[in-house]
CSV table of N, CA, C and O in Angstrom, one decimal:
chain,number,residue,atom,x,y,z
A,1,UNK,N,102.6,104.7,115.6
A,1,UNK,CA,101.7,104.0,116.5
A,1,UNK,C,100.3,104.2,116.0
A,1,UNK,O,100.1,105.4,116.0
A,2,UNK,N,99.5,103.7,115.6
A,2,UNK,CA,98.2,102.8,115.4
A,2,UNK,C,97.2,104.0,116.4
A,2,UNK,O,97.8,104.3,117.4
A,3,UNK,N,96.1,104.5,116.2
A,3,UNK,CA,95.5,105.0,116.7
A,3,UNK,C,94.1,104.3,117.2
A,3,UNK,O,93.7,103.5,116.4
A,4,UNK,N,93.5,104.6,118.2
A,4,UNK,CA,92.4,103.7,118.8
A,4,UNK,C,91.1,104.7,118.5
A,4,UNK,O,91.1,105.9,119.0
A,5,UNK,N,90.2,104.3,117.7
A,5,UNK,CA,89.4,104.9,117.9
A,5,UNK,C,88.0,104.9,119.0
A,5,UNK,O,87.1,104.1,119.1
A,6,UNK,N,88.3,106.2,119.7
A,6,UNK,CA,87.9,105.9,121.0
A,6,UNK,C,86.2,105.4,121.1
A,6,UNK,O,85.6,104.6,121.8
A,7,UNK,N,86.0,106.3,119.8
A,7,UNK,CA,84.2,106.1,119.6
A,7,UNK,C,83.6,104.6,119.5
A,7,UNK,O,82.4,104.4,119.7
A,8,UNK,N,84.4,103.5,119.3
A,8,UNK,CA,84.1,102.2,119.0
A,8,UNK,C,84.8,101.4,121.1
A,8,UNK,O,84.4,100.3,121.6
A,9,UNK,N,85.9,102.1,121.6
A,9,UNK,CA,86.1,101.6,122.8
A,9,UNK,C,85.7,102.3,123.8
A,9,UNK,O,86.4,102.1,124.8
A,10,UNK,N,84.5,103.1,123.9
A,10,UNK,CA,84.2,103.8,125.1
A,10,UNK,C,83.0,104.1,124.4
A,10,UNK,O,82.8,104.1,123.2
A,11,UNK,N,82.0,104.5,126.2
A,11,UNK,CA,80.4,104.7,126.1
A,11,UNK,C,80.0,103.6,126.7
A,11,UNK,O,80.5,102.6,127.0
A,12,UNK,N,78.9,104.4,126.7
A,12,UNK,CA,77.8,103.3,127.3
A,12,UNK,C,77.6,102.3,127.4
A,12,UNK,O,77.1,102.0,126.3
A,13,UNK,N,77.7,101.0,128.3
A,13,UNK,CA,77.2,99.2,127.9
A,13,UNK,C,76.2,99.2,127.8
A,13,UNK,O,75.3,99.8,128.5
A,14,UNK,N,76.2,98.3,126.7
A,14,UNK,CA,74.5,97.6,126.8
A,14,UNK,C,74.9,96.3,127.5
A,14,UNK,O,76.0,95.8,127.8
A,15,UNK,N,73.8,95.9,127.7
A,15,UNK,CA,73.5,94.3,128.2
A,15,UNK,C,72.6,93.7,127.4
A,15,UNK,O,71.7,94.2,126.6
A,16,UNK,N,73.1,92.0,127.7
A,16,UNK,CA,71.9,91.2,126.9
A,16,UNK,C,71.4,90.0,128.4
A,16,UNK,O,72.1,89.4,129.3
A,17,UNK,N,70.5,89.9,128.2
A,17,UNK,CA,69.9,88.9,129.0
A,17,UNK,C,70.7,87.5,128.7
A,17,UNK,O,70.9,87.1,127.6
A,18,UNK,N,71.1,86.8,129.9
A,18,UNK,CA,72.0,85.7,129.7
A,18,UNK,C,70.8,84.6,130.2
A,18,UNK,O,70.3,83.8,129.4
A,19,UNK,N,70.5,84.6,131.7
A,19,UNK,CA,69.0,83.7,132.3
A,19,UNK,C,68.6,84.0,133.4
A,19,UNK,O,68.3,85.1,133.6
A,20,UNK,N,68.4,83.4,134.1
A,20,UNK,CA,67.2,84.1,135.2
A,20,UNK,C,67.7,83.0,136.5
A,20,UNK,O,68.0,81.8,136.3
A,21,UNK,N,67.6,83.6,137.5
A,21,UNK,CA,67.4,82.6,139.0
A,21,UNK,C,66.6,81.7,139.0
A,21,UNK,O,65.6,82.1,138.3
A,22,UNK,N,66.5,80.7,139.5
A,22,UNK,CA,65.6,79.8,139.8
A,22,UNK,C,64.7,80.3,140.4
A,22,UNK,O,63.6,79.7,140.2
A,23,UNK,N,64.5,81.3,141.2
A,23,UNK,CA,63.3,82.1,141.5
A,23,UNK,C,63.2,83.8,142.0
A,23,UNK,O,62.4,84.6,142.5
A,24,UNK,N,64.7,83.9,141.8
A,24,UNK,CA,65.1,85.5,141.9
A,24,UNK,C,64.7,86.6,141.4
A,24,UNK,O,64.2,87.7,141.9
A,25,UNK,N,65.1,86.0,139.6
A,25,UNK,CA,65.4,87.3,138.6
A,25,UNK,C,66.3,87.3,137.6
A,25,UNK,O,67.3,86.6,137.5
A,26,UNK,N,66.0,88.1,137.0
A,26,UNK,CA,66.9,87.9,135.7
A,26,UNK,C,68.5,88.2,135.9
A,26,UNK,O,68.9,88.9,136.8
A,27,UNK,N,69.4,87.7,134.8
A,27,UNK,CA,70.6,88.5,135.0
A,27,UNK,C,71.4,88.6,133.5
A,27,UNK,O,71.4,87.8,132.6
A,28,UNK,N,71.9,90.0,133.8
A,28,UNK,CA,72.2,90.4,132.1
A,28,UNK,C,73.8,90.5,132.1
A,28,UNK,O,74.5,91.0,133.0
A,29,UNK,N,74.2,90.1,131.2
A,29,UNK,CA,75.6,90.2,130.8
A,29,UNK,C,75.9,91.5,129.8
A,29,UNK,O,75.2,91.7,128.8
A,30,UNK,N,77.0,92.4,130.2
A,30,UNK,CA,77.5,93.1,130.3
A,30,UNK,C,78.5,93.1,128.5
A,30,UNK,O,79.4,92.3,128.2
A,31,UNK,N,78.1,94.1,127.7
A,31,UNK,CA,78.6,93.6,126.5
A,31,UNK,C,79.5,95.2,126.2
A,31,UNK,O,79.1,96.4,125.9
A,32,UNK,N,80.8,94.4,126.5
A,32,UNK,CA,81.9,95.8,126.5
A,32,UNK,C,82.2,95.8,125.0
A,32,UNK,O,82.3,95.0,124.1
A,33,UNK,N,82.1,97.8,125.1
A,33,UNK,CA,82.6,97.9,123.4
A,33,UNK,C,84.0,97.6,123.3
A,33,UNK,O,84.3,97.8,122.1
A,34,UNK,N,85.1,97.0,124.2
A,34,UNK,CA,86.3,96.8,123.7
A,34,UNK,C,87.0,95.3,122.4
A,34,UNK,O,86.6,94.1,122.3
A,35,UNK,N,88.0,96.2,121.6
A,35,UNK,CA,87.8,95.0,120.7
A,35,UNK,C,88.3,93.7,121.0
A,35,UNK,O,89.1,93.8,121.8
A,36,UNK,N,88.1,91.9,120.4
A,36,UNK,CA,88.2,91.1,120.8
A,36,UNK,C,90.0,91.0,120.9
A,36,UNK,O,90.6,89.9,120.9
A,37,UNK,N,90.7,92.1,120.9
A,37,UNK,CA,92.3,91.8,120.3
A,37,UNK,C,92.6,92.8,121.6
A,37,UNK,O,93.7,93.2,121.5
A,38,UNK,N,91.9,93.1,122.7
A,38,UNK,CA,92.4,93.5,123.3
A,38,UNK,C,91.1,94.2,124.2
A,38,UNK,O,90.6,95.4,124.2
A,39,UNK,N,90.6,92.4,125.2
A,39,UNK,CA,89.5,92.2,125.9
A,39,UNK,C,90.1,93.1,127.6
A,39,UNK,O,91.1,93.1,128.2
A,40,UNK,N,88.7,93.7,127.8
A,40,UNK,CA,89.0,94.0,129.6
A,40,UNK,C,89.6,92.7,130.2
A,40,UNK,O,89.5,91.6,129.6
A,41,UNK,N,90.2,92.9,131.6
A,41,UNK,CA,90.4,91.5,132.2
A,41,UNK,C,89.6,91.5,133.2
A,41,UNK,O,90.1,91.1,134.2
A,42,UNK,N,88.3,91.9,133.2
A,42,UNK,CA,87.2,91.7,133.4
A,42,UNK,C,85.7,91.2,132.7
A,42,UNK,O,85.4,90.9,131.6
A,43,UNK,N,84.9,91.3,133.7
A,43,UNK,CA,83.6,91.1,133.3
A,43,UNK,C,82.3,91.8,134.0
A,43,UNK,O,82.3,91.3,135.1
A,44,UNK,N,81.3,92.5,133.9
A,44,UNK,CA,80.3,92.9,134.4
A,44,UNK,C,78.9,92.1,133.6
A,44,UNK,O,78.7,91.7,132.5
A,45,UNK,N,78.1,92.2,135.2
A,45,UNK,CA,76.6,91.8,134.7
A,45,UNK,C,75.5,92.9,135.6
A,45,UNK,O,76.0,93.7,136.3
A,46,UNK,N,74.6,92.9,135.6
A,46,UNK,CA,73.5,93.2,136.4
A,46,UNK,C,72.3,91.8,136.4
A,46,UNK,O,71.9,90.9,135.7
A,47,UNK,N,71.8,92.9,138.3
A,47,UNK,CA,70.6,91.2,138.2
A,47,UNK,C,70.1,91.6,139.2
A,47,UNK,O,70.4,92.6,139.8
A,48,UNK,N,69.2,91.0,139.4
A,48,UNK,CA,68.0,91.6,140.7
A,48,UNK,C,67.5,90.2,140.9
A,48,UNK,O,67.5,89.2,140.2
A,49,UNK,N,66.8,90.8,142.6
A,49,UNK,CA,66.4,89.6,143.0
A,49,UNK,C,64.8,90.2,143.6
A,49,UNK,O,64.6,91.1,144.4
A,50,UNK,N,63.9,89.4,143.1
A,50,UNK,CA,62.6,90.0,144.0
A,50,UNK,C,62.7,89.7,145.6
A,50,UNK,O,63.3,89.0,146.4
A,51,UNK,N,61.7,90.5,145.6
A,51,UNK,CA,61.2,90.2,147.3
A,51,UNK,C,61.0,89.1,147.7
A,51,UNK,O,60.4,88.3,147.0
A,52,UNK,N,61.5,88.5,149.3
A,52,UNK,CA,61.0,87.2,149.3
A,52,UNK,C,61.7,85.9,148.6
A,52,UNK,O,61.6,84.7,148.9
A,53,UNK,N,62.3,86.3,147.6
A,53,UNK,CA,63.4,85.0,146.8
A,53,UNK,C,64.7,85.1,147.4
A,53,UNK,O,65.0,85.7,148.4
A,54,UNK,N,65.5,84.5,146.5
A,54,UNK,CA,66.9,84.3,146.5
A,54,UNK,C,67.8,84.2,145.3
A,54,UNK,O,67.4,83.4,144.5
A,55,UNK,N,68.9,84.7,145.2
A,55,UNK,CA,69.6,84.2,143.9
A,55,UNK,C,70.0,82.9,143.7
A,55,UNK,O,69.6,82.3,144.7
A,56,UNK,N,70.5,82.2,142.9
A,56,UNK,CA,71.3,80.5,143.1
A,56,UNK,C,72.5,81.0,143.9
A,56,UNK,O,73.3,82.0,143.9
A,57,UNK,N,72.3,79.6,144.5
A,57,UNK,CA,73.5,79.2,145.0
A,57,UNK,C,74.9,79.3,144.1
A,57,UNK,O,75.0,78.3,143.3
A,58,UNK,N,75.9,80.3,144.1
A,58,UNK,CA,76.7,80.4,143.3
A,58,UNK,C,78.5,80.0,144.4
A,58,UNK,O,78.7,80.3,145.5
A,59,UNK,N,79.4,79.3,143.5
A,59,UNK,CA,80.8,79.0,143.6
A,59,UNK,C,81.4,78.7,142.4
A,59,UNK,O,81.1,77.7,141.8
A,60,UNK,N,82.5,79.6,142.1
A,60,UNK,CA,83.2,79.9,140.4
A,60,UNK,C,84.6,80.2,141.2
A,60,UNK,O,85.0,80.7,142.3
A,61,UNK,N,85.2,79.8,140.0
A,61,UNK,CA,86.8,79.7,139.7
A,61,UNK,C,86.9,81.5,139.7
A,61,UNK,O,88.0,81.7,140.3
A,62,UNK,N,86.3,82.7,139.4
A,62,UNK,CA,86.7,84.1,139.1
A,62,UNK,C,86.6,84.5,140.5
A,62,UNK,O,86.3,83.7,141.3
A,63,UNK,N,86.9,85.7,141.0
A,63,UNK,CA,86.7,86.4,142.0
A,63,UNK,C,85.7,87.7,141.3
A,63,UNK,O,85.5,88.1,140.2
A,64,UNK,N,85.3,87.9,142.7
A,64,UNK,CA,83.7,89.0,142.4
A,64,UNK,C,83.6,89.9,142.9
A,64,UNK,O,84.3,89.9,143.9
A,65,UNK,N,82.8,91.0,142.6
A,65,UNK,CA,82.2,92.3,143.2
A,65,UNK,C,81.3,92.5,143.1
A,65,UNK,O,81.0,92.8,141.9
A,66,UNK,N,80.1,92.6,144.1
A,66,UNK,CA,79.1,93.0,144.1
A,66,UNK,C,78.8,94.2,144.5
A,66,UNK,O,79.4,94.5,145.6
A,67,UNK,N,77.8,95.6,143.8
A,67,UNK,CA,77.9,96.7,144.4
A,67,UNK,C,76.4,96.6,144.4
A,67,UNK,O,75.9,96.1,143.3
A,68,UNK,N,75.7,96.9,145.4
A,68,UNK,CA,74.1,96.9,145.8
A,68,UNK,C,73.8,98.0,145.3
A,68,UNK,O,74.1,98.8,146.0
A,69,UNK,N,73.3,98.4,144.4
A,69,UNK,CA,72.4,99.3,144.1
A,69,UNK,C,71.3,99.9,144.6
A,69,UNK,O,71.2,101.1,144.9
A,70,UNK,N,70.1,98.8,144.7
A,70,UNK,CA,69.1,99.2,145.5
A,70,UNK,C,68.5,98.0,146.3
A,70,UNK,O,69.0,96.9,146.1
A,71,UNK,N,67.3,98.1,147.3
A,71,UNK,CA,67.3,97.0,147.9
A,71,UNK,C,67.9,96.7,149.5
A,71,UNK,O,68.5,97.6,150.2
A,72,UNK,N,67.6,95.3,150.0
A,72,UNK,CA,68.5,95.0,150.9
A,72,UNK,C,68.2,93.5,151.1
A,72,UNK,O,67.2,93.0,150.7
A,73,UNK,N,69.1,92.8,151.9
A,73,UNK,CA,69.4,91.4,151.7
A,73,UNK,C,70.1,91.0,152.6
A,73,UNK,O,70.8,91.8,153.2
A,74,UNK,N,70.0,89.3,152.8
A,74,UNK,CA,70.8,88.7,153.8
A,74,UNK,C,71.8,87.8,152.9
A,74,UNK,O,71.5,86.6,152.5
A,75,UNK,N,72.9,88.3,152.7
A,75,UNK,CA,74.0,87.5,151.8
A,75,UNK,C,74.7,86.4,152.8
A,75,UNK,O,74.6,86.4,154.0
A,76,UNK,N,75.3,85.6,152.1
A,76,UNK,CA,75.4,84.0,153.1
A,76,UNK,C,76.4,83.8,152.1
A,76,UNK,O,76.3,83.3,151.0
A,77,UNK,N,77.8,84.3,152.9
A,77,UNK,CA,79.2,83.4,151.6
A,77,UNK,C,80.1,82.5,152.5
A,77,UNK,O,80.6,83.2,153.4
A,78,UNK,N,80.4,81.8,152.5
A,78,UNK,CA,81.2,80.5,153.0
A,78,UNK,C,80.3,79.8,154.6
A,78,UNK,O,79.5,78.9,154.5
A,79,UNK,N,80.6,80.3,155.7
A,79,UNK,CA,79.9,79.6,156.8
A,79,UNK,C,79.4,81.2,157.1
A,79,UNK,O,78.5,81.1,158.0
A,80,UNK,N,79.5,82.2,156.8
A,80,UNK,CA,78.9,83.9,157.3
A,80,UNK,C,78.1,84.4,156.4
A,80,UNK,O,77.8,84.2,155.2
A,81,UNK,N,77.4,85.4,157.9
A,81,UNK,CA,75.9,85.9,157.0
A,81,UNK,C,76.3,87.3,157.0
A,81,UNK,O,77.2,87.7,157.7
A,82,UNK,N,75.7,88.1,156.3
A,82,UNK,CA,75.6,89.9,156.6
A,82,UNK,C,74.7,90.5,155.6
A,82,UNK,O,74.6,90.1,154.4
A,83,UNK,N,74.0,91.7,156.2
A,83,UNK,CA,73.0,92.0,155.7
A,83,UNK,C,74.0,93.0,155.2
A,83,UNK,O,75.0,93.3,155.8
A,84,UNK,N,73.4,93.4,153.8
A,84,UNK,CA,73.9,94.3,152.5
A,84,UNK,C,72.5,95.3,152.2
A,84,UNK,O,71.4,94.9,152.0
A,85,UNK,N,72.9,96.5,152.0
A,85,UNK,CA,72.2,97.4,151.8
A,85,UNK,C,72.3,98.3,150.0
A,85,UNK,O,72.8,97.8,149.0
A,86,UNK,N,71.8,99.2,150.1
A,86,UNK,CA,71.6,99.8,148.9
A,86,UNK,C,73.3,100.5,149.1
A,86,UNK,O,73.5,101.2,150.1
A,87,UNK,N,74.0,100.2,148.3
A,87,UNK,CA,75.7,101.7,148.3
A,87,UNK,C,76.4,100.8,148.8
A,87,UNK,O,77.6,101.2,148.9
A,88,UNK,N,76.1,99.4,149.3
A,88,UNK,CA,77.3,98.8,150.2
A,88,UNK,C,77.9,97.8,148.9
A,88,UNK,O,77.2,97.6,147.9
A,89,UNK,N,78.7,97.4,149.1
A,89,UNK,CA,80.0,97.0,148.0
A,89,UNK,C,80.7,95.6,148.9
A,89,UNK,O,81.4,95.7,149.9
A,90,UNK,N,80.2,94.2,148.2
A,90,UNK,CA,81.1,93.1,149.1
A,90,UNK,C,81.9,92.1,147.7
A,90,UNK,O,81.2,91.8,146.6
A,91,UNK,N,83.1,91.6,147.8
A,91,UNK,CA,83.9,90.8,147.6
A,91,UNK,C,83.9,89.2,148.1
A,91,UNK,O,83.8,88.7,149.2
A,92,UNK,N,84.2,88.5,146.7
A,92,UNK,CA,84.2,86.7,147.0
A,92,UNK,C,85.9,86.6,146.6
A,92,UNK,O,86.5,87.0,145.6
A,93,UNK,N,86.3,86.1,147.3
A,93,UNK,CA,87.5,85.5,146.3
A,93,UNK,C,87.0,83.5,145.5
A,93,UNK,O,86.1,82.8,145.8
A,94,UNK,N,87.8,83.5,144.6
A,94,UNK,CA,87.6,82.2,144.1
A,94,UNK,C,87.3,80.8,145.0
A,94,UNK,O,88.1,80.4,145.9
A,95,UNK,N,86.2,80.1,144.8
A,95,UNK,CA,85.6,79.4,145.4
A,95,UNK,C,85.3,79.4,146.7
A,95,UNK,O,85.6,78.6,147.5
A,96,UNK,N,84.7,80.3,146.7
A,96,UNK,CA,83.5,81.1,148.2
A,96,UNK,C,82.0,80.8,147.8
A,96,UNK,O,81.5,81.6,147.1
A,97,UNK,N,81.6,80.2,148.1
A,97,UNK,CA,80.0,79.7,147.6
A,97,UNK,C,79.0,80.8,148.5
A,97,UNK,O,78.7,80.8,149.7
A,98,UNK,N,78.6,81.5,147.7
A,98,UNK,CA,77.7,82.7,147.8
A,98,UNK,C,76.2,82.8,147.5
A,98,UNK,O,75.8,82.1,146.5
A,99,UNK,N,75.1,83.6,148.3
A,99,UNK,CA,74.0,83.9,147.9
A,99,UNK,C,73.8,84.7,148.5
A,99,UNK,O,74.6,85.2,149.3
A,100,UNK,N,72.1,85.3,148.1
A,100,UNK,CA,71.5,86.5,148.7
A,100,UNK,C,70.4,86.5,148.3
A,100,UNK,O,69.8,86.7,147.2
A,101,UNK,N,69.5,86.3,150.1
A,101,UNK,CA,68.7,86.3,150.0
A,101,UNK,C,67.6,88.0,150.3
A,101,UNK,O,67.8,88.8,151.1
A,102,UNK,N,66.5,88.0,149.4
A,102,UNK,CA,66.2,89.6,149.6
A,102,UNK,C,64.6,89.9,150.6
A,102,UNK,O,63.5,89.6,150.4
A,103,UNK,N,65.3,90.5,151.6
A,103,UNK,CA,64.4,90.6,152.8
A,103,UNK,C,63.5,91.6,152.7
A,103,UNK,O,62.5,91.7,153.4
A,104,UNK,N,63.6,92.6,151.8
A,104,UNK,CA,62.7,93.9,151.4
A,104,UNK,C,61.5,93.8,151.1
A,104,UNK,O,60.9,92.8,150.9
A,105,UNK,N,61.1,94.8,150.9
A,105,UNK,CA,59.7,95.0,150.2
A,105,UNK,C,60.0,95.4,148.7
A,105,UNK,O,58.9,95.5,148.1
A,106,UNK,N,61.1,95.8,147.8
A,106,UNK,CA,61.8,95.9,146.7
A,106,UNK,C,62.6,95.1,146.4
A,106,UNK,O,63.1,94.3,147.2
A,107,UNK,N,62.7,95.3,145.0
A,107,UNK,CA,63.2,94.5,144.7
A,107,UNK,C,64.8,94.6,144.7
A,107,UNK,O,64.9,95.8,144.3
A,108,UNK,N,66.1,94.1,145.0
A,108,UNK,CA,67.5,94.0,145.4
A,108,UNK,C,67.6,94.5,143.8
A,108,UNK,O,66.8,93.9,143.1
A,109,UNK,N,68.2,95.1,143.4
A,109,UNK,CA,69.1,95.3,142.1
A,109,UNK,C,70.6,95.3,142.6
A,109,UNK,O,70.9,95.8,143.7
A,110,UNK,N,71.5,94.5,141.8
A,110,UNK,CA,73.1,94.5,141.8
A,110,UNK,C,74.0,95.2,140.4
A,110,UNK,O,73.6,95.9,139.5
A,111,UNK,N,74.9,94.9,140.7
A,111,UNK,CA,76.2,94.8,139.5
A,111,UNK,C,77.4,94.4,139.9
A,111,UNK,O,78.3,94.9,140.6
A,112,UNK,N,77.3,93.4,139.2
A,112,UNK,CA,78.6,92.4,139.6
A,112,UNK,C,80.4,92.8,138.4
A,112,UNK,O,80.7,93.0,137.2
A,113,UNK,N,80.8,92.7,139.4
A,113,UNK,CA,82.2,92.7,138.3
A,113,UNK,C,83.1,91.6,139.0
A,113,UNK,O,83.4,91.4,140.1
A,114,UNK,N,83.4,90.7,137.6
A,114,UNK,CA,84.1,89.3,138.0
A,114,UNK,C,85.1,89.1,136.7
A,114,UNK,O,84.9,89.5,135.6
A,115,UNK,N,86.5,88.5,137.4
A,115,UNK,CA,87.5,88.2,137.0
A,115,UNK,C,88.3,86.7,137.6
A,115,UNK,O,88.1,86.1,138.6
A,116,UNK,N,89.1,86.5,136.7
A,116,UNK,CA,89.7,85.1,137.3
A,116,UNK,C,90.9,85.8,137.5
A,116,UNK,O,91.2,86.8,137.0
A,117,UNK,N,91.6,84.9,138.5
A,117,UNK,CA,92.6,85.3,139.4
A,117,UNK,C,94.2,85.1,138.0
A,117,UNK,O,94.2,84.3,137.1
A,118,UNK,N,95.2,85.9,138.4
A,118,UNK,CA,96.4,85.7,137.2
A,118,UNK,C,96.7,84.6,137.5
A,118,UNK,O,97.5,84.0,136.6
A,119,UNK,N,96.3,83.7,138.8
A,119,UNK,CA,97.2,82.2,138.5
A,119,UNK,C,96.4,81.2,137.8
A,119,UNK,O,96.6,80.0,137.8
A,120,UNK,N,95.0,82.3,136.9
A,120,UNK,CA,94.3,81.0,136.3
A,120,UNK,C,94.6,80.9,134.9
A,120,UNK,O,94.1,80.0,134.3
């Protein structure tokens, strides 16, 4: 058996800036050290939203997790609203049209982890 070396699949992520909200904030894509022959069956990003804005209007084929970091906000996914705090952790399944708007005086930081469903 083939040995993995761990030093090239584990540690730290970096991120690279992917683009920005239409008036939110930036959001960075998640660049996993695993190799392309044997990808996570996920995906992570981080993103923040200023005070006063909102993220885009988002609905995708993957299912999602958002864990709040810091911050707080009025998220709005399908016809429901709920305010989300700093430590609180919410779920979309596939095609749930999501946002979040941030009501604070700080700025919302996230980290999202998204995946497509096995029937995709």
């Amino acid at each position: 058996m083939a040995s993995i070396d761990s030093a090239l699949t584990s540690g730290p992520v970096a991120f690279a800036h992917s683009y920005d909200f239409a008036e939110g904030g930036p959001v960075h894509l998640a660049l996993l050290p695993f190799p392309s022959a044997a990808p996570a069956p996920f995906e992570v990003a981080r993103w923040s939203v200023a005070p006063s804005t909102s993220s885009d209007v988002d609905v995708h084929r993957s299912r999602e997790v958002w864990i709040i970091v810091s911050g707080t906000g009025t998220l709005t996914f399908g016809d429901r609203t709920s305010v989300l705090r700093s430590g609180d952790v919410v779920a979309f399944d596939s095609g749930v049209q999501h946002q979040i708007r941030n009501d604070g005086p700080e700025p919302l930081l996230a980290v999202s982890v998204y995946w497509l469903p096995d029937s995709d």
